[in-house]
PDB file of C-alpha atoms and ligand atoms in Angstrom:
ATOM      1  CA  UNK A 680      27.968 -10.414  22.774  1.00 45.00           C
ATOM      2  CA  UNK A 681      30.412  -7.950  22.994  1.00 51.00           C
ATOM      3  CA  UNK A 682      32.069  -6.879  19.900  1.00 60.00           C
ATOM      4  CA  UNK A 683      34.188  -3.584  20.362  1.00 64.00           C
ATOM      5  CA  UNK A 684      34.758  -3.115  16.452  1.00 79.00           C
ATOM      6  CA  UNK A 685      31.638  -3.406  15.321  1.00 89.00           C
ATOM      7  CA  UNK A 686      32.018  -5.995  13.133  1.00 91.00           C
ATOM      8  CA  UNK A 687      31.292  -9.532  14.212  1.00 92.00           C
ATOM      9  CA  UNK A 688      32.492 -12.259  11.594  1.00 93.00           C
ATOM     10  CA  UNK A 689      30.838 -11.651   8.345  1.00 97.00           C
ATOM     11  CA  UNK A 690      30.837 -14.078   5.458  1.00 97.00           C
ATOM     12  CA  UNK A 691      31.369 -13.083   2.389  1.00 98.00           C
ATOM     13  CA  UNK A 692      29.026 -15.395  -0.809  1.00 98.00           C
ATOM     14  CA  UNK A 693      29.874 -15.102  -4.161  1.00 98.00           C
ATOM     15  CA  UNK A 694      26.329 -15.734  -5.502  1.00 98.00           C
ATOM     16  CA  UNK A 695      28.305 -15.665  -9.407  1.00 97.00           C
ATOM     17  CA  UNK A 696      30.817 -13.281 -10.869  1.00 95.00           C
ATOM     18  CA  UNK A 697      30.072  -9.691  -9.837  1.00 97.00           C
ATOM     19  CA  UNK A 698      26.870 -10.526  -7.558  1.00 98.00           C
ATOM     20  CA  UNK A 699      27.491 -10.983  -3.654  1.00 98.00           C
ATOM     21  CA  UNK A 700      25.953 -11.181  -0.551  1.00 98.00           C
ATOM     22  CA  UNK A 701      27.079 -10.878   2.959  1.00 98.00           C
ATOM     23  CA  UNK A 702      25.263 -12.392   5.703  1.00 98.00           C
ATOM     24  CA  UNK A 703      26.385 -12.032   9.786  1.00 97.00           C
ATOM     25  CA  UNK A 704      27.238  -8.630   9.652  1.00 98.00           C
ATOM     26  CA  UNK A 705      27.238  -6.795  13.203  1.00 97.00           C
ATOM     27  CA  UNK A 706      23.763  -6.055  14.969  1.00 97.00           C
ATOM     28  CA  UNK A 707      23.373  -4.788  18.910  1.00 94.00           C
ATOM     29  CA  UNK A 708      21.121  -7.903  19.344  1.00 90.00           C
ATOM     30  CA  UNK A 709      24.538  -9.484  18.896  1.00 83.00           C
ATOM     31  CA  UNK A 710      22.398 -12.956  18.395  1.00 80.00           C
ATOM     32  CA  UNK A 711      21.189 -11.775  14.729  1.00 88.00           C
ATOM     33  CA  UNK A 712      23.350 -10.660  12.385  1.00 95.00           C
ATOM     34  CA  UNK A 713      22.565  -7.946   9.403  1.00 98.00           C
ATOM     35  CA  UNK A 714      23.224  -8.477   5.588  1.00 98.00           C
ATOM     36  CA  UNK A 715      24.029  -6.805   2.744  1.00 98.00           C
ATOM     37  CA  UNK A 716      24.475  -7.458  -1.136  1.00 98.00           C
ATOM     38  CA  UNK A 717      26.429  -6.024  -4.086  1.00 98.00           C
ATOM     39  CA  UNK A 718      25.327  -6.558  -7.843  1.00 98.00           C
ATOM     40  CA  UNK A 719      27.855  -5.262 -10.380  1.00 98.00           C
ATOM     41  CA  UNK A 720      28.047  -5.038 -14.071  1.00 98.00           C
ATOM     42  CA  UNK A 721      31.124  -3.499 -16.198  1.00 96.00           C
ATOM     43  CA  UNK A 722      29.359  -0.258 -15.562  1.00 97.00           C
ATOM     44  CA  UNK A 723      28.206   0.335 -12.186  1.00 98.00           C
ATOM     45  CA  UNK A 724      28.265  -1.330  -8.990  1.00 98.00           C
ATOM     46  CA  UNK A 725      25.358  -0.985  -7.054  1.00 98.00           C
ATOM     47  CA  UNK A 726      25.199  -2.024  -2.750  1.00 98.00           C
ATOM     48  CA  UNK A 727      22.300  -3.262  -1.285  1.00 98.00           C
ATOM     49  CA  UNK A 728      22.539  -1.264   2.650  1.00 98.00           C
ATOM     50  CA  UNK A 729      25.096  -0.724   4.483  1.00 98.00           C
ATOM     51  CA  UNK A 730      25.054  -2.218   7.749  1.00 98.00           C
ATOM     52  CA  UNK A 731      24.842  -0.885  11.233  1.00 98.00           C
ATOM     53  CA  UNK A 732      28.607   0.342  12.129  1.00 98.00           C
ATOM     54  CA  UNK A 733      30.681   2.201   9.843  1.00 98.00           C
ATOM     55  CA  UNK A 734      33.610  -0.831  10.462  1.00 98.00           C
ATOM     56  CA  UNK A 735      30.443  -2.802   8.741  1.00 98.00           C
ATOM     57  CA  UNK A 736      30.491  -0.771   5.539  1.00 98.00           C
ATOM     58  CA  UNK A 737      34.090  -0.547   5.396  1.00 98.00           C
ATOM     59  CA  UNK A 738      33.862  -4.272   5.128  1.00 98.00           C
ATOM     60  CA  UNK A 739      31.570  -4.147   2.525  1.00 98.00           C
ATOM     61  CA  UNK A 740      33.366  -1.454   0.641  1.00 98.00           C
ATOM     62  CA  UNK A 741      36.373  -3.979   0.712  1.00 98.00           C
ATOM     63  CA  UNK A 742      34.834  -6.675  -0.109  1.00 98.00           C
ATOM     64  CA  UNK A 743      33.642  -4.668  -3.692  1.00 98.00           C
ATOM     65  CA  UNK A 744      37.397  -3.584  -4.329  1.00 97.00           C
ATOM     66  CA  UNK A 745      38.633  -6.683  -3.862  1.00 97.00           C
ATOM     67  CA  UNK A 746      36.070  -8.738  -5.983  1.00 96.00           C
ATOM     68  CA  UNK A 747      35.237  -5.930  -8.497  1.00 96.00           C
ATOM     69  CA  UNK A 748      37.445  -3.095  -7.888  1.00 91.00           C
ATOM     70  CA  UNK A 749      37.559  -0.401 -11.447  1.00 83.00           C
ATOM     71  CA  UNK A 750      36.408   3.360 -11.149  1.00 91.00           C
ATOM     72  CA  UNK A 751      32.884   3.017 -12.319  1.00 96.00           C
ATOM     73  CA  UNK A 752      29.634   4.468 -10.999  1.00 98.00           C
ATOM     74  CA  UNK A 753      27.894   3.275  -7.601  1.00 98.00           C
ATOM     75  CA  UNK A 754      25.156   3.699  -6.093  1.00 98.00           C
ATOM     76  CA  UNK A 755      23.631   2.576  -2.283  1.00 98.00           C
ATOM     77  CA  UNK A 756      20.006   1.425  -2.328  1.00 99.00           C
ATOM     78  CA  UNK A 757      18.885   1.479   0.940  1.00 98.00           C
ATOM     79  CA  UNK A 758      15.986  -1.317   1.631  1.00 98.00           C
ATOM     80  CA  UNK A 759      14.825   0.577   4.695  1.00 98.00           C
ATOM     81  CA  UNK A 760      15.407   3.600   7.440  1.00 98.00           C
ATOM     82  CA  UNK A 761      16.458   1.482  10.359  1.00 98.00           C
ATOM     83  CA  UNK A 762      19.823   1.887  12.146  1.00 98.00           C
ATOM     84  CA  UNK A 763      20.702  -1.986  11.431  1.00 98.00           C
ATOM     85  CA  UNK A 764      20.537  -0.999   7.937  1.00 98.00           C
ATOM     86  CA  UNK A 765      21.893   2.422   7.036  1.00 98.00           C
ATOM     87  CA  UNK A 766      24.251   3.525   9.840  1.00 98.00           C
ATOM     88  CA  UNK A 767      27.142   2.573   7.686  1.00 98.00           C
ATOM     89  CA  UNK A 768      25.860   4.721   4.766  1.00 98.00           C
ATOM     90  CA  UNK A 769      28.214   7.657   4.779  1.00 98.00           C
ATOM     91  CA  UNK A 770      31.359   5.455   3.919  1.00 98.00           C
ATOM     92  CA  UNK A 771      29.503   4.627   0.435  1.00 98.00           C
ATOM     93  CA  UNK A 772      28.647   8.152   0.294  1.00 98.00           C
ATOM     94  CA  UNK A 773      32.089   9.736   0.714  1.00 97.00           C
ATOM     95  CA  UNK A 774      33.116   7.012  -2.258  1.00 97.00           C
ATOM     96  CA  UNK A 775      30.360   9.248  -4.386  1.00 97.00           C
ATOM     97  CA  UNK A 776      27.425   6.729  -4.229  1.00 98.00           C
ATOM     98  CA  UNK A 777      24.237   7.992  -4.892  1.00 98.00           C
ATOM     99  CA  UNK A 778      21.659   7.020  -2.537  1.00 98.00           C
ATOM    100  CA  UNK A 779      18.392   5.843  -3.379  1.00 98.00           C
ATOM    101  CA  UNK A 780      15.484   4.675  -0.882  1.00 98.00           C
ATOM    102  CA  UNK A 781      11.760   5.004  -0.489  1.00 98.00           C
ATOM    103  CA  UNK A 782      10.461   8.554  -0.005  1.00 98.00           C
ATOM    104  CA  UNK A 783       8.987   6.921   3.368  1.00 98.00           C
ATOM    105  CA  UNK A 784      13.067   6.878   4.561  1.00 98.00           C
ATOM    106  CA  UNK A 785      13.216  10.869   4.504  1.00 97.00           C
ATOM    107  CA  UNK A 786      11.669  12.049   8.096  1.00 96.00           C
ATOM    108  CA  UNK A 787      13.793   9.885   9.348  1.00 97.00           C
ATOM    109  CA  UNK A 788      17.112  10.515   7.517  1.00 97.00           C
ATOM    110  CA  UNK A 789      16.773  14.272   7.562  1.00 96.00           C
ATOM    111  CA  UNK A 790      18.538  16.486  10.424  1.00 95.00           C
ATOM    112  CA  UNK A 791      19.308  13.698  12.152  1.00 96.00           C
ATOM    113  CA  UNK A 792      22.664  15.014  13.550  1.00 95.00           C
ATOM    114  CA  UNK A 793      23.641  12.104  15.496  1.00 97.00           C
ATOM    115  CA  UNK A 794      20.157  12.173  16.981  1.00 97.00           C
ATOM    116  CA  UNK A 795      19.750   8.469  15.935  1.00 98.00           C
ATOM    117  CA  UNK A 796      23.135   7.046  17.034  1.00 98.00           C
ATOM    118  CA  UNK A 797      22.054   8.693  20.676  1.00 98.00           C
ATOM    119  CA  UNK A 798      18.516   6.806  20.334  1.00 98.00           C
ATOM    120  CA  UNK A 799      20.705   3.427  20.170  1.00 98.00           C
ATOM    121  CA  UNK A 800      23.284   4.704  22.738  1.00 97.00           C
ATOM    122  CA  UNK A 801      20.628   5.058  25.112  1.00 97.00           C
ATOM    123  CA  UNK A 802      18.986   1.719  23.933  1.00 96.00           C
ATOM    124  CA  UNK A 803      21.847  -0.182  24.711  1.00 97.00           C
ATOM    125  CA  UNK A 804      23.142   1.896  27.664  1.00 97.00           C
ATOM    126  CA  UNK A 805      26.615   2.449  26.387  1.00 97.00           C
ATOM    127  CA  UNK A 806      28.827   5.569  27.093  1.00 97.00           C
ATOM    128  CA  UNK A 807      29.468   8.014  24.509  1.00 96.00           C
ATOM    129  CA  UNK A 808      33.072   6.369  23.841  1.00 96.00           C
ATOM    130  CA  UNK A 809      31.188   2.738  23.672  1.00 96.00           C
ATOM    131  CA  UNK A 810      29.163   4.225  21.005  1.00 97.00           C
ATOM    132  CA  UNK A 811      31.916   5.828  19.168  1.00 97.00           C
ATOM    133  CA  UNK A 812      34.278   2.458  19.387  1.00 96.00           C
ATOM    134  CA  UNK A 813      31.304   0.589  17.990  1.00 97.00           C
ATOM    135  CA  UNK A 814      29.342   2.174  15.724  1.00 97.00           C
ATOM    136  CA  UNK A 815      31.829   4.402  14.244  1.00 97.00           C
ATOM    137  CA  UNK A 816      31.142   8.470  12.888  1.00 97.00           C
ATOM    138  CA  UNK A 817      28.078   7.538  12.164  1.00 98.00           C
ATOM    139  CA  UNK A 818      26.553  10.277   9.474  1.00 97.00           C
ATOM    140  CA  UNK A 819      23.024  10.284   8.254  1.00 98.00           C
ATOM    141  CA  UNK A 820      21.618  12.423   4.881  1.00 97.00           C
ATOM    142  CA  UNK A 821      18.403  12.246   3.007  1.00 97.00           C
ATOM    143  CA  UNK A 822      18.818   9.597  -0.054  1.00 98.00           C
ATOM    144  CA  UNK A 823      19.590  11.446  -3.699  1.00 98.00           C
ATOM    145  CA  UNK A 824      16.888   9.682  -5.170  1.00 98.00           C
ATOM    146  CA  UNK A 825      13.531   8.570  -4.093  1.00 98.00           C
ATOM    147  CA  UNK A 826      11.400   5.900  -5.144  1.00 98.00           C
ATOM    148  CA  UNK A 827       7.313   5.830  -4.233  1.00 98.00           C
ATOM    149  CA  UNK A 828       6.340   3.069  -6.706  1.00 98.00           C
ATOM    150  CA  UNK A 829       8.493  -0.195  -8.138  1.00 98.00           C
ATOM    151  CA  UNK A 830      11.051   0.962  -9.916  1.00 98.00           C
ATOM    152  CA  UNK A 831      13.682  -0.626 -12.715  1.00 98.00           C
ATOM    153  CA  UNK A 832      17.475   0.898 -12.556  1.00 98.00           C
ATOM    154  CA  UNK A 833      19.409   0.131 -15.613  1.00 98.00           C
ATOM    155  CA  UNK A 834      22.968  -0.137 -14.385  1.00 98.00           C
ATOM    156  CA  UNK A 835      24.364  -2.622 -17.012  1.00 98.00           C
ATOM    157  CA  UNK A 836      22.172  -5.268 -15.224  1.00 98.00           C
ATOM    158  CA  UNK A 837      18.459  -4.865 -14.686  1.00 98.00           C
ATOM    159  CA  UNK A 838      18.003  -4.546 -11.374  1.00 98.00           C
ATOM    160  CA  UNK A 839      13.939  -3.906  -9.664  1.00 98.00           C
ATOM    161  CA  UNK A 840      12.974  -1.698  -6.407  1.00 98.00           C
ATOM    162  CA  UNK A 841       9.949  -3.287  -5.449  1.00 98.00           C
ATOM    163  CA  UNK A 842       8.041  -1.155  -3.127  1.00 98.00           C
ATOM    164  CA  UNK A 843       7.398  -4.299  -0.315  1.00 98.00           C
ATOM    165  CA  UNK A 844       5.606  -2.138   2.761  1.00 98.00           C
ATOM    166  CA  UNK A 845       4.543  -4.407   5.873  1.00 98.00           C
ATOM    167  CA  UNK A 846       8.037  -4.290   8.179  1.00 98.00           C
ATOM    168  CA  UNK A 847       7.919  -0.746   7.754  1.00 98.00           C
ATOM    169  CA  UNK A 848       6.497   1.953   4.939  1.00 98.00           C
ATOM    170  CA  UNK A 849       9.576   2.173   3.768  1.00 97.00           C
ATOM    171  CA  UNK A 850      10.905  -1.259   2.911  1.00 98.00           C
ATOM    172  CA  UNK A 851      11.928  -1.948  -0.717  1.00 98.00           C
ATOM    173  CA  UNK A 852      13.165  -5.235  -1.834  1.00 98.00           C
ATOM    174  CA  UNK A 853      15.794  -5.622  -4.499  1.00 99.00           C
ATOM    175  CA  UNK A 854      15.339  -8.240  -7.305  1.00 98.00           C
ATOM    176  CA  UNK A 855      17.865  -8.714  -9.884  1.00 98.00           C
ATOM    177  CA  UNK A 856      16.809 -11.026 -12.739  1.00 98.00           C
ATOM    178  CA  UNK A 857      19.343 -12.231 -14.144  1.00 98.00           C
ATOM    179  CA  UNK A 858      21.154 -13.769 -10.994  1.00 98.00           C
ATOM    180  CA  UNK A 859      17.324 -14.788  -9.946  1.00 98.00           C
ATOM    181  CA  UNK A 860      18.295 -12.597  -6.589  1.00 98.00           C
ATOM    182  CA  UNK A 861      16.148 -11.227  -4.531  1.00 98.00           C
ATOM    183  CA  UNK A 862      18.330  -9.530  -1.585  1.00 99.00           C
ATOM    184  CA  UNK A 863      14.826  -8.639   0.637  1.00 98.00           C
ATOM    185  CA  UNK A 864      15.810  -6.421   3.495  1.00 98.00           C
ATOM    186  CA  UNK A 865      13.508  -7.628   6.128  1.00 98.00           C
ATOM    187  CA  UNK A 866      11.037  -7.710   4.341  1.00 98.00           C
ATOM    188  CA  UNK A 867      12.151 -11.743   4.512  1.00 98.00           C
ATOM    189  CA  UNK A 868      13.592 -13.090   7.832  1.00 98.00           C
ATOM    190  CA  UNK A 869      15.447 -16.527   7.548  1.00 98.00           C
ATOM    191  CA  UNK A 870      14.914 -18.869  10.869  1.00 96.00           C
ATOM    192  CA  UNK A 871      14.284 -16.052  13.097  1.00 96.00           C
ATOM    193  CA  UNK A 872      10.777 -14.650  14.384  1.00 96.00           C
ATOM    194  CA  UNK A 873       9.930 -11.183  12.254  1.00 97.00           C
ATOM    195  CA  UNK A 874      10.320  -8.178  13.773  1.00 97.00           C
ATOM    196  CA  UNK A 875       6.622  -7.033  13.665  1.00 97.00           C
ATOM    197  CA  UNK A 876       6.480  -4.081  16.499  1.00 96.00           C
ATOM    198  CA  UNK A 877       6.498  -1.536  13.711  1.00 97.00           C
ATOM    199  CA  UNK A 878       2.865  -2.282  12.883  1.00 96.00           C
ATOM    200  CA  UNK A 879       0.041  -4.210  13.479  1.00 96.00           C
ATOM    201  CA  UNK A 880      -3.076  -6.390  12.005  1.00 96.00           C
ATOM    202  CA  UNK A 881      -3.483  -3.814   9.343  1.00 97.00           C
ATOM    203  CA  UNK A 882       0.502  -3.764   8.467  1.00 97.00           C
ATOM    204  CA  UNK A 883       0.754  -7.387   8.318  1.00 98.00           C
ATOM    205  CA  UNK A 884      -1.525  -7.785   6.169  1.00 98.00           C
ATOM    206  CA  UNK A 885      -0.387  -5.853   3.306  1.00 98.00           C
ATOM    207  CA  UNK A 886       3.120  -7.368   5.093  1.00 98.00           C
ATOM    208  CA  UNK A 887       1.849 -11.106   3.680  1.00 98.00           C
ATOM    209  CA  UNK A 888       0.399  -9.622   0.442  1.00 98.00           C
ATOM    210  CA  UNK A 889       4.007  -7.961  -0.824  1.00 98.00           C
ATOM    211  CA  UNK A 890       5.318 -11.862   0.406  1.00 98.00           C
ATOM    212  CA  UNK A 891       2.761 -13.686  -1.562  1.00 98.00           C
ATOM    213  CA  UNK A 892       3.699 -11.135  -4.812  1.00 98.00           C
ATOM    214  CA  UNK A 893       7.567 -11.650  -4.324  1.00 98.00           C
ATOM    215  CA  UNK A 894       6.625 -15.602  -4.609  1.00 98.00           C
ATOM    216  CA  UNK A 895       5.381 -14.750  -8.158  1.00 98.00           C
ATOM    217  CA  UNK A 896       9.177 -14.013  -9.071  1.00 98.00           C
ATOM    218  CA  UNK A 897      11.585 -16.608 -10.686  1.00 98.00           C
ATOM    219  CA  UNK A 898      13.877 -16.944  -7.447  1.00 98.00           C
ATOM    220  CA  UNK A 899      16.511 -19.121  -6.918  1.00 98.00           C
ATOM    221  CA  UNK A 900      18.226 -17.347  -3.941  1.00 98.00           C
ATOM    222  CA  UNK A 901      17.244 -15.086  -1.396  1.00 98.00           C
ATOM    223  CA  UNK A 902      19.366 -12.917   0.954  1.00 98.00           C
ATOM    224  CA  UNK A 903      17.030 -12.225   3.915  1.00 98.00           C
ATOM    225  CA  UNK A 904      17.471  -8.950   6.114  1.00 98.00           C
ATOM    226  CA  UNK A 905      18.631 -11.389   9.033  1.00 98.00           C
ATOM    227  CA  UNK A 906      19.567 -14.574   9.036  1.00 98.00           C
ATOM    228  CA  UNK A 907      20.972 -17.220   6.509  1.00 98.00           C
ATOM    229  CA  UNK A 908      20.601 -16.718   2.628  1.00 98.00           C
ATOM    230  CA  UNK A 909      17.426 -19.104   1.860  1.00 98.00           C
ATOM    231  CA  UNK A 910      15.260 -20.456  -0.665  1.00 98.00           C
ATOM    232  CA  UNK A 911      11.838 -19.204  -1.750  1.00 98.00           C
ATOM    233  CA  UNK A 912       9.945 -21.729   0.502  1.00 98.00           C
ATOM    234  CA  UNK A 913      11.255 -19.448   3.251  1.00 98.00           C
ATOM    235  CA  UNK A 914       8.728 -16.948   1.855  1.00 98.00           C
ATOM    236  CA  UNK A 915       5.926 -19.373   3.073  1.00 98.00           C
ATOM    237  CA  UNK A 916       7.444 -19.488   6.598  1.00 98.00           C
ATOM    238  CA  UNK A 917       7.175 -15.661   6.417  1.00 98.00           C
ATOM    239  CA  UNK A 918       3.313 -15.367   5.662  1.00 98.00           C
ATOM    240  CA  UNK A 919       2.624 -18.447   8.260  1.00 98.00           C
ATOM    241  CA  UNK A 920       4.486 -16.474  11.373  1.00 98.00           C
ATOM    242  CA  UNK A 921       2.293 -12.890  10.202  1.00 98.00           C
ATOM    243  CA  UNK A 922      -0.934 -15.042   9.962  1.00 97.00           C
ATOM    244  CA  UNK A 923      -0.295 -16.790  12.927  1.00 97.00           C
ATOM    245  CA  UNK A 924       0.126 -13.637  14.995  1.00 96.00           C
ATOM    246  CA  UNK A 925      -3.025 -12.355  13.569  1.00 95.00           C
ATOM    247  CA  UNK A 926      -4.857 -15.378  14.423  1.00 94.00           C
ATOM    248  CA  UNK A 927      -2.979 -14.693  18.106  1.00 92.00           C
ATOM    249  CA  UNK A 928      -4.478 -11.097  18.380  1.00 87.00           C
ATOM    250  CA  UNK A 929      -7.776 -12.044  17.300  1.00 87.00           C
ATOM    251  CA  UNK A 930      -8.192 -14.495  19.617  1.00 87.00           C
ATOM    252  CA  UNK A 931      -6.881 -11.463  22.638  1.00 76.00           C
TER     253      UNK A 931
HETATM  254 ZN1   ZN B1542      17.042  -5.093  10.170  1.00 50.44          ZN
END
């Protein structure tokens, strides 16, 4: 699929006053589509990523001034260093959004100058004016604040970084209690296969153990990384395709 503005046709859920998520944003897969969240209170508005294009987090932006709007303090956790994920970041940013990711999101974030953007250029063998059209000015910068361990942001909602490695070192997942959220980054993949090339055996493993802690939580929605918002049982899915494919390996 061809989509020239780099936006696709994302839905917009209202999971209850001030909490949304947005599922079908654009990805270069163009079968898959990325999400993204926002959780508000009166005195902050926080966004969960920001999507691969910068037409993506435009989108998102809009969808928080429409909904929420008010001059209030925000912030852009990012639940991982991939492209799919963060390429949108610097429209948040240039709203004055502090950034906050796992320290593991740094080497990767860091004096980039447009090195990444060329890494998916090349990828999807698009001219420099392809690129442009579709993923925007893309600008990467280390996060403001860095997390190593699960942390709790008070933001006029509780709202928990859980550390979740197994995807990559860097993935947090983002639980907010009192909507019984959990917006997982992809961490959680809803009816598609996990993207598992990042790691192996070792990876997965810790991969299933973060899944079999986040099924400790009281959840009563979850907005994958990919795919459809789901239930918890989609959690179990999850640790059956990882300990299938290490069943797969072992057996060469
Ligand atoms: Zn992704």
């Amino acid at each position: 699929m061809k989509d020239s503005r780099g936006l696709s046709n994302p839905k917009v859920h209202t999971i209850r006053d001030g909490v949304y998520a947005i599922t079908g944003l654009y990805h270069v897969s163009g079968g898959m589509g990325t999400n993204a969240g926002i959780i508000s209170s009166p005195e902050a508005i926080a966004f969960i990523d920001s999507g691969m294009t910068i037409a993506s987090a435009q989108f998102i932006w809009n969808v928080a001034q429409s909904k929420i709007g008010g001059d209030r303090p925000l912030y852009l956790i990012l639940t991982h260093h991939h492209s799919d994920h963060v390429f949108g970041m610097r429209v948040m940013k240039e709203q004055g959004s502090k950034v906050i990711a796992h320290s593991a999101t740094c080497k990767f974030l860091e004096n980039d100058n447009g090195k990444y953007k060329q890494f998916i250029r090349n990828l999807m063998n698009w001219s420099s004016e392809e690129a442009d059209r579709i993923l925007g000015d893309v600008w990467l910068s280390v996060p403001d604040l860095l997390i190593d361990v699960d942390t709790t942001l008070h933001i006029g909602t509780e709202i928990q970084l859980l550390v979740t490695p197994g995807h990559v070192p860097s993935s947090i997942s983002v639980y907010h209690p009192s909507s019984r959220t959990l917006f997982a980054g992809d961490t959680v993949y809803e009816g598609l296969p996990l993207t598992t090339r990042f790691g192996g055996p070792e990876e997965w493993q810790v991969w299933i153990s973060q899944l079999e802690r986040l099924k400790n939580l009281d959840i009563e929605l979850i907005c994958p990384g990919h795919g459809n918002l789901c239930r918890k049982k989609e959690l179990d899915r999850n640790i059956e395709f990882l300990a299938d494919l290490m069943v797969k390996m072992e057996q060469g």
